[in-house]
Amino acid sequence: MCKSDYTSFFSVLAFFFHQQTAFFPEEGNCLPRLAHVDRTMNELIEELKVKLIELLNLTDVTPEHFDAQARLVGGELGIDSIDVLEMVVMVERDYGVVINSQEVGEKVFASLASLAAYIQANRPGGAG
Amino acid sequence: MNQKPVYIAAAGIVSPLGSGLAATEAALRANRSAIGPLEIFPLLQGPPLPVGQVRELDSALMPPRAHRLAREAARMAMADCPAPPDAIVLGCTTGGILTTEQLLREGESNRNAFRSHGLFSLTEDIATLCHCTGPALTVSTACASGAVAIALALNLLRAGRMRRILAGGVDSLSRLTYFGFHSLQLVDRNGCRPLDIARQGLAVAEGAAMLLLTTEQPERPLATLLGAGLSCDAYHPTAPHPEGQGARAAMQAALDDAGLPPAAINYISLHGTGTPDNDLAEARAITSLFPTPPPLSSIKGATGHSLAASGAIEAVVSCLAVSRGLIPGTVGCHQPDPALGFTPQRECSEQPVATVLSNSFGFGGNNGCLVIGRPESRPLGPVIHKDDFLAIHGSACLTGAGLLPATLKQLRRGLPVAGMLAPEQVASRLPAKLIRRIKRLARLALLLAGEAHADTRGKDQPDAVFMGTGWGALSETWDFLHRLNESAEQFPSPTDFVGSVHNSPASQVAMLFNATGANVTTSGGDYSFEQALLAAQTLLPASGQSALLLGADEGHAKFSPLLDPSIADGPLADGGGALYVNRDRRHARCLTRLAFYGRDGGDDLFERLIKALGGAVSIQEQTAAVFAGIPEAMSTEGNRQLTRFFDLIGKPLPVCRYRDFTGEFASASAVAAVIAVAFVEAGYVPGVLVGGNDITLRPDDRLLVLGMGQCLTAMEFFRL
């Protein structure tokens, strides 16, 4: 129903006015160590699946069928700009991680796995 | 023959730039921005964002700030007009919410404290101030409200029964809109820079503006209102169509309505909010419609975005443009964005302006454009004859009993249908993806819309949507404010903000059906559905378009008993009705019209009602039954009114007090309307509902659905 596309909605992400500057690792570090995804990471992914299903009211999705590698925004789930803003709030509130620029946002919300990796790398006292 | 001219006789304006035409003109000439850090309510944390606030008001809670802004603008507009207006049409999105927010924080539980929450209270307040005894209508189509209200007023005047209408828009700043736009990342923390390459969003603002519109030539009119055009993007709850399709359609419709080619426009007053998406989509719409755009600018870098007031404020500025020969600058725009394809006027300049196009666009893809000309300009659009009647081709209702068949089954046994259909039952009838982000009211609206369209058995999808709601999306509004408070103002929900606007349900319906025509939400307390019917019969074109006409309200355990004085503690009722309508009488089930809408007592009110219904004899002989809507809070007055009505026509008619069956909620009259349609089609009214024998309808008979209490309204339903 909502035909919002990936490009137009990410323009919204340019307007974060939080003053905190998030540490964003260099390319190559930001989605790191996919070869040895550890247990913590898997737990975080599973936790995020449950959170997103509830937060975004994805009533026809189960955690088992939530593909962490699939395109998150603008994909089959119908997730668009408003949902991204809702996720930004959740990530800050629940993990203390601020996503405050378009460039960061585009990478972070590419998939649930990339969101988990970003949280992992940037959470206070996290593995980043 | 061309349209009769509609003059703008006078105007009132209160904005962050100042009060009155002179102060506004001076501020525009000085290219002054009135945007500054929020002061009118304290924040729990963080630096205040830039907003546009009206300096002249104190922080008193009652009457709410919006009501006081509206009063000020109305007094100005009516200062030289001793006669009351025949109607009031105001655009408003949040009414007395600033006061409500404070009361909720204080844990206020006295219902009387919330009497000025609703949009209805504000418009009624202005109607009382102006001694208006005609309809006092509230249009709530987000940021297009002010322009849409003026468009509705224009068409009411053209219909010929009214001579003077006070029309405009108002909104005060509130936590809902301040944090709401903030949560959508649509606020520019550097102030507002419309059309600038570095623009980052809008500045939420407040204000009020009113136009006194008249068909009687005033001695010194400010301007003429030459035309208006409405459309809906039917694209996304907040984002504009990227190519500005809806914006272009509304501009084209306004030009057609005025009978003017694009080349006749000398100045375009842009919506120009300063958000990257809006300004770009608007620019694309303009460059596609105007090969060589005329001078254009946005004043929102000076005033901020006063939401429902903005369309009216910019209509007043358009009056200044034609009467003073000035084109305002785009304050805040330092380096025009080359991607827009035109260069806006940066500073205020003097040059002759004969005709202005003023744009307003809002959430839900609601678009309203106005064409304003010099006092001597004459509209060149053709007169299109249409009567009031709408032909009904499909219907649906929703009550505690369920959809129409279940509701009728109960009613035919004389049993009540009051209650709230269980949330899972509502959800089970709608696709999960469709309703993922919307709560009860928008779900009810989608269900009603889908059922009413299905009931037409194959008619085209509707082009237009008219919806009445007494209280709007209470779940989203409550949840937004609750989470805002609970998180100490840190984590307001963007989803709830988007869903909280009164026109969210109607825009969901538009997206469901790709309905790109007019999309109008009215909010008039217990008469909201009647207001939507009046808007539909006034705005639906004479041919070629169909519309969904809806009325719905949701019961909310916390909010409803606080806000609606007719709702007692205990089980709630909610629901609504929907009609698929057009002007094509072939194969129609039934004809309907709003025959009368009056307010504010007076004996003459009943005389006017009876005259509007064709006189006492016609009412006596051709009315099979009366469905009387008497809200519980007005039961004494309503019963007195009903007795008086029967006294005046000479005999009592069979009457069904339908709220006894539907329960108390603002849109109960929409259910009554759908039930009336069903009985007209069936050819009889069950005796159990009117305390007598079954009543058989004869060929010329009608059913009346009367609204009583604070206002007096009459909807007619005819057999064909």
GROMACS .gro file of N, CA and C in nm, chain B residues 97-192:
model
  288
  225ILE      N    1  -0.565   2.095   2.249
  225ILE     CA    2  -0.479   1.987   2.300
  225ILE      C    3  -0.371   2.038   2.396
  226LEU      N    4  -0.324   2.162   2.377
  226LEU     CA    5  -0.219   2.213   2.465
  226LEU      C    6  -0.268   2.214   2.610
  227THR      N    7  -0.394   2.253   2.627
  227THR     CA    8  -0.454   2.251   2.760
  227THR      C    9  -0.474   2.108   2.807
  228THR      N   10  -0.522   2.021   2.718
  228THR     CA   11  -0.544   1.880   2.753
  228THR      C   12  -0.414   1.815   2.800
  229GLU      N   13  -0.304   1.844   2.731
  229GLU     CA   14  -0.174   1.786   2.768
  229GLU      C   15  -0.140   1.820   2.913
  230GLN      N   16  -0.161   1.947   2.947
  230GLN     CA   17  -0.130   1.993   3.082
  230GLN      C   18  -0.220   1.924   3.185
  231LEU      N   19  -0.350   1.917   3.151
  231LEU     CA   20  -0.447   1.855   3.242
  231LEU      C   21  -0.414   1.707   3.265
  232LEU      N   22  -0.374   1.639   3.159
  232LEU     CA   23  -0.341   1.497   3.174
  232LEU      C   24  -0.219   1.479   3.263
  233ARG      N   25  -0.122   1.569   3.247
  233ARG     CA   26  -0.001   1.561   3.331
  233ARG      C   27  -0.034   1.583   3.477
  234GLU      N   28  -0.133   1.668   3.499
  234GLU     CA   29  -0.172   1.696   3.637
  234GLU      C   30  -0.265   1.590   3.691
  235GLY      N   31  -0.300   1.492   3.609
  235GLY     CA   32  -0.390   1.386   3.653
  235GLY      C   33  -0.533   1.433   3.670
  236GLU      N   34  -0.570   1.538   3.601
  236GLU     CA   35  -0.705   1.593   3.615
  236GLU      C   36  -0.809   1.487   3.576
  237SER      N   37  -0.911   1.470   3.661
  237SER     CA   38  -1.013   1.370   3.628
  237SER      C   39  -1.152   1.433   3.616
  238ASN      N   40  -1.160   1.561   3.640
  238ASN     CA   41  -1.289   1.630   3.625
  238ASN      C   42  -1.318   1.653   3.478
  239ARG      N   43  -1.425   1.592   3.430
  239ARG     CA   44  -1.454   1.600   3.287
  239ARG      C   45  -1.476   1.742   3.238
  240ASN      N   46  -1.529   1.826   3.326
  240ASN     CA   47  -1.556   1.963   3.281
  240ASN      C   48  -1.430   2.035   3.236
  241ALA      N   49  -1.318   1.994   3.295
  241ALA     CA   50  -1.192   2.058   3.260
  241ALA      C   51  -1.155   2.032   3.113
  242PHE      N   52  -1.212   1.927   3.055
  242PHE     CA   53  -1.175   1.889   2.917
  242PHE      C   54  -1.275   1.938   2.813
  243ARG      N   55  -1.367   2.024   2.856
  243ARG     CA   56  -1.474   2.066   2.763
  243ARG      C   57  -1.424   2.138   2.638
  244SER      N   58  -1.304   2.193   2.644
  244SER     CA   59  -1.255   2.267   2.527
  244SER      C   60  -1.146   2.189   2.452
  245HIS      N   61  -1.147   2.058   2.468
  245HIS     CA   62  -1.047   1.978   2.398
  245HIS      C   63  -1.075   1.970   2.248
  246GLY      N   64  -1.198   1.940   2.214
  246GLY     CA   65  -1.231   1.901   2.076
  246GLY      C   66  -1.228   2.018   1.978
  247LEU      N   67  -1.209   1.983   1.850
  247LEU     CA   68  -1.211   2.084   1.744
  247LEU      C   69  -1.348   2.151   1.739
  248PHE      N   70  -1.453   2.072   1.768
  248PHE     CA   71  -1.590   2.122   1.767
  248PHE      C   72  -1.605   2.238   1.865
  249SER      N   73  -1.542   2.226   1.982
  249SER     CA   74  -1.556   2.331   2.084
  249SER      C   75  -1.501   2.463   2.033
  250LEU      N   76  -1.396   2.455   1.955
  250LEU     CA   77  -1.332   2.577   1.905
  250LEU      C   78  -1.421   2.645   1.801
  251THR      N   79  -1.470   2.568   1.707
  251THR     CA   80  -1.552   2.627   1.601
  251THR      C   81  -1.685   2.678   1.658
  252GLU      N   82  -1.743   2.601   1.752
  252GLU     CA   83  -1.865   2.648   1.818
  252GLU      C   84  -1.840   2.779   1.893
  253ASP      N   85  -1.723   2.789   1.955
  253ASP     CA   86  -1.687   2.910   2.029
  253ASP      C   87  -1.687   3.032   1.935
  254ILE      N   88  -1.629   3.012   1.818
  254ILE     CA   89  -1.622   3.123   1.721
  254ILE      C   90  -1.762   3.153   1.666
  255ALA      N   91  -1.842   3.050   1.644
  255ALA     CA   92  -1.978   3.071   1.594
  255ALA      C   93  -2.059   3.152   1.695
  256THR      N   94  -2.043   3.119   1.822
  256THR     CA   95  -2.114   3.192   1.927
  256THR      C   96  -2.066   3.337   1.931
  257LEU      N   97  -1.935   3.355   1.924
  257LEU     CA   98  -1.878   3.490   1.924
  257LEU      C   99  -1.936   3.575   1.810
  258CYS      N  100  -1.958   3.512   1.695
  258CYS     CA  101  -2.007   3.585   1.577
  258CYS      C  102  -2.158   3.578   1.561
  259HIS      N  103  -2.228   3.521   1.659
  259HIS     CA  104  -2.375   3.509   1.654
  259HIS      C  105  -2.420   3.434   1.529
  260CYS      N  106  -2.344   3.336   1.489
  260CYS     CA  107  -2.378   3.257   1.371
  260CYS      C  108  -2.477   3.147   1.411
  261THR      N  109  -2.589   3.137   1.340
  261THR     CA  110  -2.687   3.033   1.371
  261THR      C  111  -2.691   2.924   1.262
  262GLY      N  112  -2.600   2.935   1.167
  262GLY     CA  113  -2.591   2.833   1.062
  262GLY      C  114  -2.486   2.730   1.098
  263PRO      N  115  -2.446   2.649   1.001
  263PRO     CA  116  -2.348   2.546   1.030
  263PRO      C  117  -2.213   2.604   1.073
  264ALA      N  118  -2.155   2.545   1.175
  264ALA     CA  119  -2.018   2.580   1.216
  264ALA      C  120  -1.936   2.454   1.194
  265LEU      N  121  -1.863   2.453   1.084
  265LEU     CA  122  -1.796   2.331   1.038
  265LEU      C  123  -1.647   2.334   1.069
  266THR      N  124  -1.594   2.218   1.104
  266THR     CA  125  -1.449   2.208   1.125
  266THR      C  126  -1.391   2.108   1.026
  267VAL      N  127  -1.295   2.155   0.950
  267VAL     CA  128  -1.224   2.070   0.854
  267VAL      C  129  -1.091   2.034   0.917
  268SER      N  130  -1.057   1.905   0.916
  268SER     CA  131  -0.930   1.865   0.977
  268SER      C  132  -0.853   1.774   0.881
  269THR      N  133  -0.787   1.838   0.786
  269THR     CA  134  -0.709   1.765   0.687
  269THR      C  135  -0.563   1.804   0.702
  270ALA      N  136  -0.514   1.789   0.825
  270ALA     CA  137  -0.375   1.818   0.858
  270ALA      C  138  -0.334   1.958   0.810
  271CYS      N  139  -0.215   1.968   0.749
  271CYS     CA  140  -0.161   2.100   0.718
  271CYS      C  141  -0.232   2.166   0.600
  272ALA      N  142  -0.325   2.095   0.536
  272ALA     CA  143  -0.403   2.158   0.428
  272ALA      C  144  -0.536   2.211   0.482
  273SER      N  145  -0.562   2.195   0.612
  273SER     CA  146  -0.694   2.226   0.668
  273SER      C  147  -0.744   2.365   0.634
  274GLY      N  148  -0.658   2.467   0.651
  274GLY     CA  149  -0.702   2.604   0.629
  274GLY      C  150  -0.747   2.626   0.486
  275ALA      N  151  -0.670   2.577   0.391
  275ALA     CA  152  -0.704   2.594   0.249
  275ALA      C  153  -0.829   2.514   0.214
  276VAL      N  154  -0.840   2.393   0.269
  276VAL     CA  155  -0.956   2.310   0.239
  276VAL      C  156  -1.083   2.374   0.297
  277ALA      N  157  -1.070   2.432   0.417
  277ALA     CA  158  -1.185   2.501   0.478
  277ALA      C  159  -1.232   2.616   0.388
  278ILE      N  160  -1.138   2.692   0.336
  278ILE     CA  161  -1.172   2.805   0.249
  278ILE      C  162  -1.234   2.754   0.119
  279ALA      N  163  -1.183   2.643   0.068
  279ALA     CA  164  -1.240   2.583  -0.054
  279ALA      C  165  -1.384   2.537  -0.030
  280LEU      N  166  -1.409   2.477   0.087
  280LEU     CA  167  -1.545   2.433   0.119
  280LEU      C  168  -1.638   2.553   0.131
  281ALA      N  169  -1.590   2.659   0.196
  281ALA     CA  170  -1.672   2.780   0.211
  281ALA      C  171  -1.705   2.840   0.074
  282LEU      N  172  -1.607   2.844  -0.014
  282LEU     CA  173  -1.629   2.897  -0.150
  282LEU      C  174  -1.743   2.822  -0.218
  283ASN      N  175  -1.740   2.690  -0.208
  283ASN     CA  176  -1.842   2.610  -0.275
  283ASN      C  177  -1.978   2.617  -0.206
  284LEU      N  178  -1.978   2.637  -0.075
  284LEU     CA  179  -2.106   2.659  -0.006
  284LEU      C  180  -2.169   2.789  -0.055
  285LEU      N  181  -2.087   2.893  -0.073
  285LEU     CA  182  -2.140   3.021  -0.122
  285LEU      C  183  -2.191   3.008  -0.265
  286ARG      N  184  -2.118   2.935  -0.347
  286ARG     CA  185  -2.162   2.918  -0.486
  286ARG      C  186  -2.295   2.844  -0.494
  287ALA      N  187  -2.321   2.756  -0.396
  287ALA     CA  188  -2.448   2.682  -0.398
  287ALA      C  189  -2.567   2.777  -0.384
  288GLY      N  190  -2.541   2.898  -0.333
  288GLY     CA  191  -2.641   3.004  -0.345
  288GLY      C  192  -2.728   3.030  -0.224
  289ARG      N  193  -2.726   2.943  -0.124
  289ARG     CA  194  -2.815   2.967  -0.010
  289ARG      C  195  -2.752   3.051   0.100
  290MET      N  196  -2.622   3.073   0.090
  290MET     CA  197  -2.555   3.153   0.192
  290MET      C  198  -2.492   3.275   0.128
  291ARG      N  199  -2.482   3.383   0.207
  291ARG     CA  200  -2.425   3.506   0.152
  291ARG      C  201  -2.290   3.541   0.213
  292ARG      N  202  -2.272   3.503   0.338
  292ARG     CA  203  -2.148   3.539   0.408
  292ARG      C  204  -2.096   3.420   0.486
  293ILE      N  205  -1.973   3.389   0.471
  293ILE     CA  206  -1.912   3.281   0.550
  293ILE      C  207  -1.778   3.328   0.605
  294LEU      N  208  -1.757   3.302   0.733
  294LEU     CA  209  -1.626   3.327   0.793
  294LEU      C  210  -1.546   3.197   0.784
  295ALA      N  211  -1.436   3.202   0.712
  295ALA     CA  212  -1.360   3.079   0.687
  295ALA      C  213  -1.212   3.102   0.715
  296GLY      N  214  -1.146   3.001   0.765
  296GLY     CA  215  -1.003   3.016   0.790
  296GLY      C  216  -0.944   2.896   0.860
  297GLY      N  217  -0.838   2.919   0.935
  297GLY     CA  218  -0.771   2.808   1.001
  297GLY      C  219  -0.700   2.855   1.127
  298VAL      N  220  -0.681   2.760   1.216
  298VAL     CA  221  -0.615   2.793   1.343
  298VAL      C  222  -0.547   2.669   1.399
  299ASP      N  223  -0.435   2.689   1.463
  299ASP     CA  224  -0.370   2.587   1.546
  299ASP      C  225  -0.277   2.656   1.643
  300SER      N  226  -0.270   2.603   1.764
  300SER     CA  227  -0.170   2.655   1.857
  300SER      C  228  -0.055   2.556   1.862
  301LEU      N  229   0.056   2.601   1.912
  301LEU     CA  230   0.165   2.508   1.939
  301LEU      C  231   0.118   2.410   2.046
  302SER      N  232   0.172   2.291   2.045
  302SER     CA  233   0.137   2.192   2.146
  302SER      C  234   0.252   2.093   2.154
  303ARG      N  235   0.253   2.016   2.262
  303ARG     CA  236   0.356   1.913   2.274
  303ARG      C  237   0.338   1.808   2.164
  304LEU      N  238   0.212   1.779   2.133
  304LEU     CA  239   0.184   1.678   2.031
  304LEU      C  240   0.255   1.712   1.899
  305THR      N  241   0.240   1.835   1.853
  305THR     CA  242   0.299   1.869   1.723
  305THR      C  243   0.449   1.900   1.736
  306TYR      N  244   0.488   1.962   1.847
  306TYR     CA  245   0.630   1.994   1.867
  306TYR      C  246   0.713   1.866   1.869
  307PHE      N  247   0.673   1.771   1.956
  307PHE     CA  248   0.750   1.646   1.964
  307PHE      C  249   0.718   1.552   1.849
  308GLY      N  250   0.600   1.566   1.792
  308GLY     CA  251   0.561   1.480   1.681
  308GLY      C  252   0.647   1.504   1.558
  309PHE      N  253   0.659   1.628   1.518
  309PHE     CA  254   0.744   1.657   1.401
  309PHE      C  255   0.891   1.629   1.433
  310HIS      N  256   0.928   1.657   1.556
  310HIS     CA  257   1.062   1.624   1.605
  310HIS      C  258   1.088   1.474   1.589
  311SER      N  259   0.991   1.391   1.628
  311SER     CA  260   1.010   1.245   1.621
  311SER      C  261   1.020   1.198   1.476
  312LEU      N  262   0.963   1.275   1.384
  312LEU     CA  263   0.973   1.239   1.242
  312LEU      C  264   1.099   1.296   1.179
  313GLN      N  265   1.181   1.359   1.260
  313GLN     CA  266   1.306   1.419   1.210
  313GLN      C  267   1.277   1.521   1.101
  314LEU      N  268   1.168   1.595   1.119
  314LEU     CA  269   1.130   1.693   1.018
  314LEU      C  270   1.153   1.836   1.064
  315VAL      N  271   1.222   1.853   1.179
  315VAL     CA  272   1.246   1.987   1.231
  315VAL      C  273   1.390   2.029   1.204
  316ASP      N  274   1.405   2.149   1.152
  316ASP     CA  275   1.539   2.203   1.127
  316ASP      C  276   1.585   2.278   1.252
  317ARG      N  277   1.689   2.225   1.314
  317ARG     CA  278   1.732   2.287   1.441
  317ARG      C  279   1.798   2.423   1.417
  318ASN      N  280   1.825   2.455   1.291
  318ASN     CA  281   1.884   2.586   1.260
  318ASN      C  282   1.778   2.688   1.219
  319GLY      N  283   1.653   2.663   1.246
  319GLY     CA  284   1.548   2.749   1.196
  319GLY      C  285   1.504   2.696   1.062
  320CYS      N  286   1.408   2.762   1.002
  320CYS     CA  287   1.349   2.707   0.880
  320CYS      C  288   1.408   2.777   0.757
   0.00000   0.00000   0.00000
